[in-house]
Coordinates of C-alpha atoms in Angstrom, one line a residue:
Chain A
X1 CA -14.9 -20.4 40.9
X2 CA -15.2 -19.4 37.2
X3 CA -12.0 -17.7 35.9
X4 CA -12.6 -14.9 33.4
X5 CA -10.7 -15.5 30.1
X6 CA -8.5 -12.4 29.3
X7 CA -9.6 -10.6 26.1
X8 CA -5.9 -10.3 25.1
X9 CA -3.3 -12.5 26.6
X10 CA 0.4 -12.3 25.7
X11 CA 2.9 -14.9 27.1
X12 CA 6.6 -14.8 26.5
X13 CA 6.2 -12.8 23.3
X14 CA 9.5 -12.4 21.5
X15 CA 10.4 -10.3 18.4
X16 CA 13.7 -9.5 16.9
X17 CA 14.8 -7.6 13.7
X18 CA 18.1 -9.3 12.7
X19 CA 20.3 -9.1 15.9
X20 CA 18.2 -6.4 17.5
X21 CA 15.9 -7.9 20.1
X22 CA 12.8 -5.6 20.4
X23 CA 10.6 -7.8 22.5
X24 CA 12.4 -10.0 24.9
X25 CA 9.6 -11.7 26.7
X26 CA 6.4 -9.8 27.0
X27 CA 3.6 -11.0 29.3
X28 CA 0.4 -9.1 29.5
X29 CA -3.3 -9.9 30.2
X30 CA -6.0 -7.4 29.3
X31 CA -9.4 -8.3 30.8
X32 CA -12.7 -7.8 28.9
X33 CA -13.9 -4.1 29.2
X34 CA -10.6 -3.0 30.6
X35 CA -8.6 -0.1 29.4
X36 CA -5.0 -1.0 29.5
X37 CA -2.3 1.6 28.6
X38 CA 1.2 0.5 27.8
X39 CA 3.8 3.2 28.4
X40 CA 7.5 3.3 27.5
X41 CA 10.1 5.4 25.8
X42 CA 10.6 5.6 22.1
X43 CA 12.0 2.3 20.7
X44 CA 11.0 0.3 23.7
X45 CA 8.8 -2.0 21.7
X46 CA 5.3 -0.6 22.3
X47 CA 4.3 -0.4 18.6
X48 CA 5.9 -3.7 17.8
X49 CA 3.8 -5.3 20.5
X50 CA 0.7 -3.9 19.0
X51 CA 1.6 -4.9 15.4
X52 CA 2.4 -8.4 16.6
X53 CA -1.1 -8.7 18.1
X54 CA -2.7 -7.5 14.9
X55 CA -0.6 -9.9 12.8
X56 CA 1.2 -7.1 11.0
X57 CA 4.4 -8.5 12.3
X58 CA 5.2 -12.2 12.9
X59 CA 6.6 -12.8 16.4
X60 CA 9.7 -15.0 16.9
X61 CA 8.1 -16.8 19.7
X62 CA 5.6 -16.8 22.5
X63 CA 1.9 -16.8 22.5
X64 CA -0.9 -14.3 21.6
X65 CA -4.4 -15.2 22.6
X66 CA -7.6 -13.3 21.8
X67 CA -10.6 -14.5 23.8
X68 CA -8.5 -17.6 24.6
X69 CA -7.8 -18.4 20.9
X70 CA -4.1 -18.7 19.9
X71 CA -3.4 -16.2 17.1
X72 CA 0.2 -17.3 16.1
X73 CA 0.2 -19.7 13.3
X74 CA -3.6 -19.6 12.5
X75 CA -4.9 -19.6 9.0
X76 CA -5.3 -16.4 7.1
X77 CA -9.1 -16.7 6.9
X78 CA -9.4 -17.3 10.6
X79 CA -7.2 -14.2 11.4
X80 CA -9.3 -12.1 9.1
X81 CA -12.4 -13.3 11.0
X82 CA -10.8 -12.4 14.3
X83 CA -9.6 -9.0 13.0
X84 CA -13.3 -8.0 12.5
X85 CA -13.3 -7.7 16.3
X86 CA -10.7 -5.0 16.2
X87 CA -10.7 -1.2 15.6
X88 CA -7.6 0.9 15.6
X89 CA -6.7 4.5 15.8
X90 CA -3.3 5.0 14.2
X91 CA -0.7 7.5 15.3
X92 CA -1.0 9.6 12.1
X93 CA -4.6 8.6 11.7
X94 CA -3.7 6.7 8.5
X95 CA -6.7 7.9 6.6
X96 CA -7.0 6.8 2.9
X97 CA -6.2 9.9 0.7
X98 CA -8.0 8.5 -2.2
X99 CA -11.4 8.3 -0.4
X100 CA -13.6 11.0 1.0
X101 CA -13.9 11.2 4.8
X102 CA -17.2 9.3 5.0
X103 CA -15.9 6.4 3.0
X104 CA -12.8 6.3 5.3
X105 CA -15.2 5.9 8.3
X106 CA -17.4 3.4 6.5
X107 CA -14.5 1.4 5.0
X108 CA -14.7 -1.5 7.5
X109 CA -18.5 -1.7 7.2
X110 CA -18.3 -1.9 3.4
X111 CA -15.2 -4.3 3.5
X112 CA -17.1 -6.7 5.7
X113 CA -20.2 -6.4 3.4
X114 CA -22.2 -5.5 6.6
X115 CA -24.2 -2.7 4.9
X116 CA -24.9 -1.2 1.5
X117 CA -23.3 2.1 0.6
X118 CA -26.3 4.2 1.5
X119 CA -26.6 2.7 5.0
X120 CA -22.8 2.7 5.5
X121 CA -22.8 6.4 4.7
X122 CA -25.5 7.0 7.2
X123 CA -23.6 5.2 9.9
X124 CA -20.5 7.0 9.0
X125 CA -22.2 10.5 9.3
X126 CA -23.6 9.4 12.7
X127 CA -20.1 8.3 13.9
X128 CA -18.6 11.6 12.7
X129 CA -21.3 13.4 14.7
X130 CA -20.3 11.3 17.7
X131 CA -16.7 12.6 17.5
X132 CA -17.9 16.2 17.1
X133 CA -17.7 16.6 13.3
X134 CA -20.6 17.8 11.1
X135 CA -22.0 15.9 8.1
X136 CA -20.4 18.4 5.7
X137 CA -17.0 16.9 6.8
X138 CA -18.0 13.6 5.3
X139 CA -17.6 14.8 1.7
X140 CA -14.2 16.4 2.3
X141 CA -10.9 14.7 1.5
X142 CA -8.6 13.8 4.4
X143 CA -6.0 16.2 3.1
X144 CA -8.4 19.1 3.8
X145 CA -8.6 18.3 7.5
X146 CA -6.4 19.6 10.4
X147 CA -4.4 17.1 12.5
X148 CA -7.0 17.1 15.3
X149 CA -9.9 16.5 12.8
X150 CA -8.0 13.7 11.2
X151 CA -7.6 12.0 14.6
X152 CA -11.3 12.4 15.2
X153 CA -12.0 10.8 11.8
X154 CA -9.6 8.0 12.7
X155 CA -11.5 7.5 16.0
X156 CA -14.8 7.5 14.1
X157 CA -13.4 4.8 11.8
X158 CA -12.1 2.8 14.7
X159 CA -15.5 2.6 16.4
X160 CA -17.7 2.5 13.2
X161 CA -18.2 -1.3 13.3
X162 CA -18.7 -1.4 17.1
X163 CA -15.5 -3.5 17.7
X164 CA -14.9 -5.6 20.7
X165 CA -11.3 -4.4 21.0
X166 CA -9.9 -1.0 20.1
X167 CA -6.2 -0.1 19.9
X168 CA -4.9 3.4 20.2
X169 CA -1.4 4.1 18.9
X170 CA -0.1 7.3 20.4
X171 CA -3.5 9.0 20.1
X172 CA -2.4 12.5 21.2
X173 CA 1.0 12.7 19.4
X174 CA 1.4 16.0 17.5
X175 CA -1.7 17.6 19.0
X176 CA -1.9 20.7 21.2
X177 CA -2.8 20.1 24.9
X178 CA -6.4 21.1 24.5
X179 CA -7.0 19.0 21.5
X180 CA -5.2 16.2 23.3
X181 CA -7.6 16.4 26.1
X182 CA -10.6 16.5 23.7
X183 CA -9.3 13.3 22.0
X184 CA -8.7 11.6 25.4
X185 CA -12.2 12.5 26.4
X186 CA -13.6 11.1 23.2
X187 CA -11.7 7.9 23.6
X188 CA -13.0 7.4 27.1
X189 CA -16.6 8.1 26.0
X190 CA -16.5 6.1 22.8
X191 CA -14.8 3.0 24.5
X192 CA -17.5 3.0 27.2
X193 CA -20.3 3.5 24.7
X194 CA -19.2 0.7 22.5
X195 CA -18.3 -1.5 25.6
X196 CA -14.9 -2.3 24.1
X197 CA -11.7 -3.5 25.6
X198 CA -9.0 -0.9 24.9
X199 CA -5.3 -1.1 24.6
X200 CA -3.4 2.1 24.2
X201 CA 0.3 2.8 23.7
X202 CA 1.5 6.2 24.6
X203 CA 4.2 8.2 26.4
X204 CA 1.9 11.0 27.1
X205 CA 1.1 10.8 30.9
X206 CA -1.9 13.0 30.7
X207 CA -3.4 10.5 28.3
X208 CA -2.5 7.7 30.7
X209 CA -4.2 9.4 33.7
X210 CA -7.3 10.0 31.6
X211 CA -7.8 6.8 29.6
X212 CA -6.3 4.0 31.7
X213 CA -7.8 1.5 34.1
X214 CA -4.5 -0.3 34.3
X215 CA -1.0 0.6 33.2
X216 CA 1.9 -1.5 32.1
X217 CA 5.4 -0.2 31.4
X218 CA 7.7 -1.8 28.7
X219 CA 11.4 -1.3 28.9
X220 CA 14.0 -3.1 26.8
X221 CA 11.4 -5.6 25.5
X222 CA 10.0 -6.6 28.9
X223 CA 7.0 -5.5 30.9
X224 CA 8.7 -4.2 34.0
X225 CA 5.5 -3.1 35.9
X226 CA 1.8 -3.6 35.6
X227 CA -0.8 -2.2 38.0
X228 CA -3.9 0.0 38.4
X229 CA -3.6 3.6 37.3
X230 CA -4.0 4.9 40.8
X231 CA -1.0 2.9 42.0
X232 CA 1.3 4.3 39.5
X233 CA 2.6 7.2 41.7
X234 CA 3.4 4.8 44.5
X235 CA 4.8 1.9 42.4
X236 CA 8.1 1.9 44.1
X237 CA 9.7 1.2 40.8
X238 CA 12.5 3.6 39.9
X239 CA 12.0 3.2 36.2
X240 CA 8.3 4.1 36.5
X241 CA 9.1 7.0 38.7
X242 CA 11.6 8.4 36.3
X243 CA 9.3 7.9 33.3
X244 CA 6.2 9.5 34.8
X245 CA 8.1 12.4 36.2
X246 CA 10.1 12.9 33.0
X247 CA 13.5 13.1 34.6
X248 CA 16.8 12.8 32.7
X249 CA 18.4 11.2 35.8
X250 CA 17.5 7.7 36.8
X251 CA 18.0 4.1 35.7
X252 CA 16.6 4.7 32.1
X253 CA 19.5 6.0 30.0
X254 CA 18.6 7.4 26.6
X255 CA 20.4 5.5 23.8
X256 CA 22.1 8.7 22.7
X257 CA 23.9 9.0 26.0
X258 CA 25.3 5.5 26.0
X259 CA 28.2 6.4 23.8
Chain B
X1 CA 38.9 -14.7 -2.6
X2 CA 37.2 -11.5 -1.6
X3 CA 36.4 -10.8 -5.2
X4 CA 34.7 -14.3 -5.5
X5 CA 32.8 -13.7 -2.3
X6 CA 31.7 -10.3 -3.8
X7 CA 30.4 -12.0 -6.9
X8 CA 28.7 -14.7 -4.8
X9 CA 26.9 -12.0 -2.7
X10 CA 25.8 -10.1 -5.8
X11 CA 24.4 -13.3 -7.3
X12 CA 22.6 -14.4 -4.2
X13 CA 21.1 -11.0 -3.6
X14 CA 20.0 -10.9 -7.3
X15 CA 18.4 -14.3 -6.9
X16 CA 16.8 -13.3 -3.6
X17 CA 15.2 -10.2 -5.2
X18 CA 14.1 -12.2 -8.2
X19 CA 12.5 -14.8 -5.9
X20 CA 10.7 -12.1 -3.9
X21 CA 9.4 -10.4 -7.1
X22 CA 8.3 -13.8 -8.4
X23 CA 6.4 -14.6 -5.2
X24 CA 4.9 -11.2 -5.2
X25 CA 3.7 -11.7 -8.8
X26 CA 2.1 -15.1 -8.1
X27 CA 0.4 -13.6 -5.0
X28 CA -0.9 -10.5 -6.9
X29 CA -2.1 -12.6 -9.9
X30 CA -3.8 -15.2 -7.7
X31 CA -5.8 -12.5 -5.9
X32 CA -7.2 -11.3 -9.3
X33 CA -9.2 -14.6 -9.5
X34 CA -10.5 -15.0 -5.9
X35 CA -13.2 -12.9 -4.3
X36 CA -13.8 -10.4 -2.9
X37 CA -13.5 -8.2 -6.0
X38 CA -13.3 -4.4 -6.0
X39 CA -14.9 -3.3 -9.3
X40 CA -14.8 0.4 -8.2
X41 CA -11.1 0.2 -7.6
X42 CA -10.5 -1.6 -10.9
X43 CA -12.5 1.1 -12.8
X44 CA -10.6 3.9 -11.0
X45 CA -7.3 2.3 -12.0
X46 CA -8.4 1.6 -15.6
X47 CA -9.3 5.3 -16.0
X48 CA -6.1 6.5 -14.4
X49 CA -3.9 4.2 -16.3
X50 CA -5.7 4.1 -19.7
X51 CA -7.5 7.3 -20.2
X52 CA -5.0 9.7 -18.6
X53 CA -2.1 8.2 -20.4
X54 CA -3.7 8.6 -23.9
X55 CA -2.4 12.1 -24.6
X56 CA 1.2 11.5 -23.8
X57 CA 1.2 8.1 -25.6
X58 CA -0.6 9.6 -28.7
X59 CA 1.8 12.6 -28.9
X60 CA 4.8 10.4 -28.6
X61 CA 3.8 8.0 -31.4
X62 CA 2.5 10.7 -33.7
X63 CA 5.9 12.4 -33.9
X64 CA 7.8 9.1 -33.9
X65 CA 5.7 7.9 -36.9
X66 CA 6.5 11.1 -38.7
X67 CA 10.2 10.9 -37.8
X68 CA 10.3 7.3 -38.9
X69 CA 8.8 8.2 -42.3
X70 CA 11.5 10.8 -42.8
X71 CA 14.3 8.5 -41.9
X72 CA 12.9 5.6 -44.0
X73 CA 12.4 7.9 -47.0
X74 CA 15.9 9.3 -46.8
X75 CA 17.4 5.9 -46.4
X76 CA 15.4 4.0 -49.0
X77 CA 16.0 6.8 -51.6
X78 CA 19.7 5.7 -51.6
X79 CA 18.6 2.6 -53.5
X80 CA 15.4 3.9 -55.2
X81 CA 13.1 2.0 -52.8
X82 CA 11.0 5.0 -51.6
X83 CA 7.8 3.0 -52.3
X84 CA 8.6 0.7 -49.4
X85 CA 8.1 3.5 -47.0
X86 CA 4.4 2.8 -46.0
X87 CA 5.2 -0.9 -45.4
X88 CA 8.2 -0.2 -43.2
X89 CA 6.4 2.4 -41.3
X90 CA 3.5 0.3 -40.5
X91 CA 5.6 -2.8 -39.6
X92 CA 8.0 -0.7 -37.6
X93 CA 5.3 1.1 -35.7
X94 CA 3.0 -1.9 -35.0
X95 CA 5.5 -4.6 -34.3
X96 CA 8.1 -2.5 -32.4
X97 CA 7.8 1.2 -31.8
X98 CA 4.1 1.5 -30.9
X99 CA 4.2 -1.1 -28.0
X100 CA 7.7 -0.4 -26.9
X101 CA 7.5 3.4 -26.8
X102 CA 4.0 3.2 -25.1
X103 CA 5.5 0.8 -22.6
X104 CA 8.4 3.0 -21.7
X105 CA 6.2 6.2 -21.5
X106 CA 3.5 4.3 -19.4
X107 CA 6.3 2.9 -17.2
X108 CA 7.5 6.4 -16.5
X109 CA 4.0 7.6 -15.7
X110 CA 2.2 4.7 -14.2
X111 CA 4.9 2.7 -12.5
X112 CA 6.2 5.8 -10.8
X113 CA 2.8 6.8 -9.7
X114 CA 1.9 3.3 -8.3
X115 CA 5.2 3.1 -6.5
X116 CA 4.8 6.6 -5.0
X117 CA 1.2 6.1 -4.0
X118 CA 1.7 2.6 -2.4
X119 CA 5.0 3.7 -0.9
X120 CA 3.3 6.7 0.8
X121 CA 0.5 4.4 1.9
X122 CA 3.1 2.1 3.5
X123 CA 5.1 4.8 5.3
X124 CA 1.9 6.5 6.6
X125 CA 0.5 3.1 7.9
X126 CA -2.4 3.2 5.5
X127 CA -1.6 -0.4 4.4
X128 CA -1.6 -1.5 8.0
X129 CA -4.9 0.3 8.4
X130 CA -6.4 -1.8 5.6
X131 CA -5.4 -5.0 7.4
X132 CA -7.1 -3.8 10.6
X133 CA -10.2 -3.1 8.5
X134 CA -10.3 -6.8 7.4
X135 CA -9.1 -5.9 3.9
X136 CA -6.4 -7.8 2.1
X137 CA -4.0 -5.2 0.7
X138 CA -3.2 -7.6 -2.2
X139 CA -6.8 -7.8 -3.2
X140 CA -7.7 -4.2 -2.8
X141 CA -4.4 -2.5 -4.0
X142 CA -2.3 -4.9 -6.0
X143 CA -4.8 -7.1 -8.0
X144 CA -6.8 -4.2 -9.4
X145 CA -3.7 -2.4 -10.5
X146 CA -2.2 -5.4 -12.3
X147 CA -5.5 -6.3 -13.9
X148 CA -6.2 -2.7 -15.0
X149 CA -2.7 -2.3 -16.6
X150 CA -2.8 -5.6 -18.4
X151 CA -6.3 -4.7 -19.9
X152 CA -5.6 -1.1 -20.7
X153 CA -2.2 -1.4 -22.3
X154 CA -3.2 -3.5 -25.2
X155 CA -6.9 -2.7 -25.5
X156 CA -6.6 1.1 -25.3
X157 CA -3.1 2.4 -25.3
X158 CA -1.2 0.4 -27.8
X159 CA -4.1 0.2 -30.3
X160 CA -4.2 4.0 -30.2
X161 CA -0.4 4.3 -30.2
X162 CA -0.2 2.0 -33.4
X163 CA -2.9 3.9 -35.1
X164 CA -1.6 7.4 -34.4
X165 CA 2.0 6.3 -35.1
X166 CA 0.9 5.1 -38.6
X167 CA -1.1 8.2 -39.0
X168 CA 2.0 10.3 -38.2
X169 CA 3.9 8.6 -41.0
X170 CA 1.0 8.9 -43.4
X171 CA 0.5 12.6 -42.8
X172 CA 4.2 13.3 -43.2
X173 CA 4.5 11.2 -46.4
X174 CA 1.4 12.6 -48.0
X175 CA 1.9 16.3 -47.2
X176 CA 5.7 16.6 -47.4
X177 CA 7.1 13.7 -49.4
X178 CA 4.6 13.7 -52.2
X179 CA 3.0 10.2 -51.6
X180 CA -0.4 9.6 -53.0
X181 CA -2.9 9.1 -50.1
X182 CA -4.8 6.2 -51.6
X183 CA -1.6 4.3 -52.6
X184 CA -0.2 4.9 -49.1
X185 CA -3.2 3.5 -47.4
X186 CA -3.4 0.5 -49.8
X187 CA 0.3 -0.4 -49.1
X188 CA -0.2 0.0 -45.4
X189 CA -3.3 -2.3 -45.4
X190 CA -1.9 -4.8 -47.8
X191 CA 1.3 -5.5 -46.0
X192 CA 0.1 -5.4 -42.5
X193 CA -0.5 -9.0 -41.3
X194 CA -2.6 -10.3 -38.4
X195 CA 0.5 -11.7 -36.7
X196 CA 1.9 -8.1 -36.6
X197 CA -1.1 -6.9 -34.7
X198 CA -1.1 -10.0 -32.5
X199 CA 2.6 -9.4 -31.6
X200 CA 1.8 -5.8 -30.8
X201 CA -1.0 -6.6 -28.5
X202 CA 0.9 -9.5 -26.8
X203 CA 3.8 -7.2 -26.1
X204 CA 1.4 -4.6 -24.7
X205 CA -0.1 -7.0 -22.3
X206 CA 3.3 -8.3 -21.1
X207 CA 4.7 -4.8 -20.8
X208 CA 1.5 -3.8 -18.8
X209 CA 2.1 -6.7 -16.4
X210 CA 5.7 -5.6 -15.8
X211 CA 4.8 -2.0 -15.4
X212 CA 2.2 -2.7 -12.7
X213 CA 4.3 -5.5 -11.1
X214 CA 7.4 -3.3 -10.6
X215 CA 5.3 -0.3 -9.5
X216 CA 3.4 -2.3 -7.0
X217 CA 6.3 -4.4 -5.7
X218 CA 8.6 -1.5 -5.1
X219 CA 5.8 0.7 -3.6
X220 CA 4.5 -2.0 -1.4
X221 CA 7.9 -2.8 0.0
X222 CA 8.9 0.8 0.7
X223 CA 10.9 1.4 3.9
X224 CA 11.6 4.6 5.6
X225 CA 10.1 8.0 4.9
X226 CA 10.1 10.4 2.0
X227 CA 13.6 9.1 0.9
X228 CA 12.3 5.6 0.8
X229 CA 9.4 6.6 -1.4
X230 CA 11.8 8.3 -3.7
X231 CA 14.1 5.3 -4.0
X232 CA 11.1 3.0 -4.6
X233 CA 9.8 5.3 -7.3
X234 CA 13.2 5.3 -9.1
X235 CA 13.6 1.5 -8.7
X236 CA 10.1 0.9 -10.1
X237 CA 10.7 2.9 -13.3
X238 CA 14.2 1.6 -13.9
X239 CA 13.2 -2.1 -13.4
X240 CA 10.0 -1.7 -15.4
X241 CA 12.0 -0.2 -18.3
X242 CA 14.5 -3.0 -18.1
X243 CA 11.8 -5.6 -18.1
X244 CA 10.0 -4.0 -21.0
X245 CA 13.2 -4.0 -23.2
X246 CA 14.0 -7.6 -22.1
X247 CA 10.6 -9.0 -22.7
X248 CA 10.3 -7.1 -26.0
X249 CA 13.2 -9.1 -27.3
X250 CA 11.7 -12.4 -25.9
X251 CA 8.2 -11.8 -27.4
X252 CA 9.7 -10.7 -30.8
X253 CA 11.7 -14.0 -30.9
X254 CA 8.6 -16.0 -30.0
X255 CA 6.6 -14.4 -32.8
X256 CA 9.1 -13.9 -35.6
X257 CA 12.1 -16.1 -35.1
X258 CA 12.5 -18.3 -38.1

């Protein structure tokens, strides 16, 4: 029987900042075409996991494989090549202030020298339309957009080069519930359309229920539960139950209460 | 014992910082010479750094040239050497005040702006976003800034600063101190040597390098939020000014030490 290679595979991933251990030993497999959502409280290591996969942070140990290829310790040029498979929507959108919206969306296409400027602009306008923004938005500066519009532009940028893997970092943070739902819908549609594997980190349960195929919970630098979205309410895990129901009482103690 | 430990810690942290800046400089400069190149970004930086700094640099040196002429005239009249005024003004401006004052002014304007822009890009994850878009931040952000400053400081700003500074002295001397225009220009041209101009342009290039290096280093390594950006901006300007004054002495010794 042929075993499918996970698109993303983390084994025993460790990361510390000085004495503070953020990732203790993270194991996670994300299969091709799957939408995995990592949940966890603030400071639990979600963003650090993501940054380690992207190579923005160097792990202290463990293994990160993309399509079965080890990422830790590879040459800069190889990493750059692999990064072309990725798209990412940042928490604050992270749009480049100095460039108009269309250039933000087309940045990856131009950086990879895939298209000339005229073609890249056309693709950018099409991607903007895909996330519900008109062509007139393309010539605006990111500072002229609302938070929701910035997230849409960030999403358009993430899907512009039809990536194989898309990361979503807290995609609905700072948005009102209706706009959050619009963004969640767009994420589901765009990921399906592009046929990408998605990895999302969030603590917004409505996002989880909308976006996820599988859910994994990180706590104190370890993945304490991984399973299908529809099993999350019957996980039998006290940590999961406390988190998804948003209760103060339970095994998870907020750092501020520890004294 | 504690005092010695304190000195040791200070020395080690200084060496660590110097090492980090040195590595950053080598990394930044090496990316200037390797593709991909970003000519649009280079042009944008050249306009920002060169063109938009012209008014403030010109004003500063115009008034400094005039003030220098007044001071030299008053001082030299004590031993009847007023005729040396044009020579001293041109040498003072070209060798020393033109490049140094331009350097300090541009450090305040450009170093601060680079540190604030890159620092904000760091804390808002724009630099991380560049990496995810297959773009090396050193190639896209650092190399064009260093190259643009090293080109624009000597080729635009300091040539203009030297010219306007000498013009300031000339205007003051001919309109207020009774100097003959033709004699003033002749003295200026006769006593200005090629090595003075070479020293001026070399200083400008070196100052430009330190201005961009400090702005980029502190901005790129910003931590925290708005406060972190503020700290980086201050550190960039202070360290750039210190490096300008320090390297000014070194370059002067290189050119004119007997």
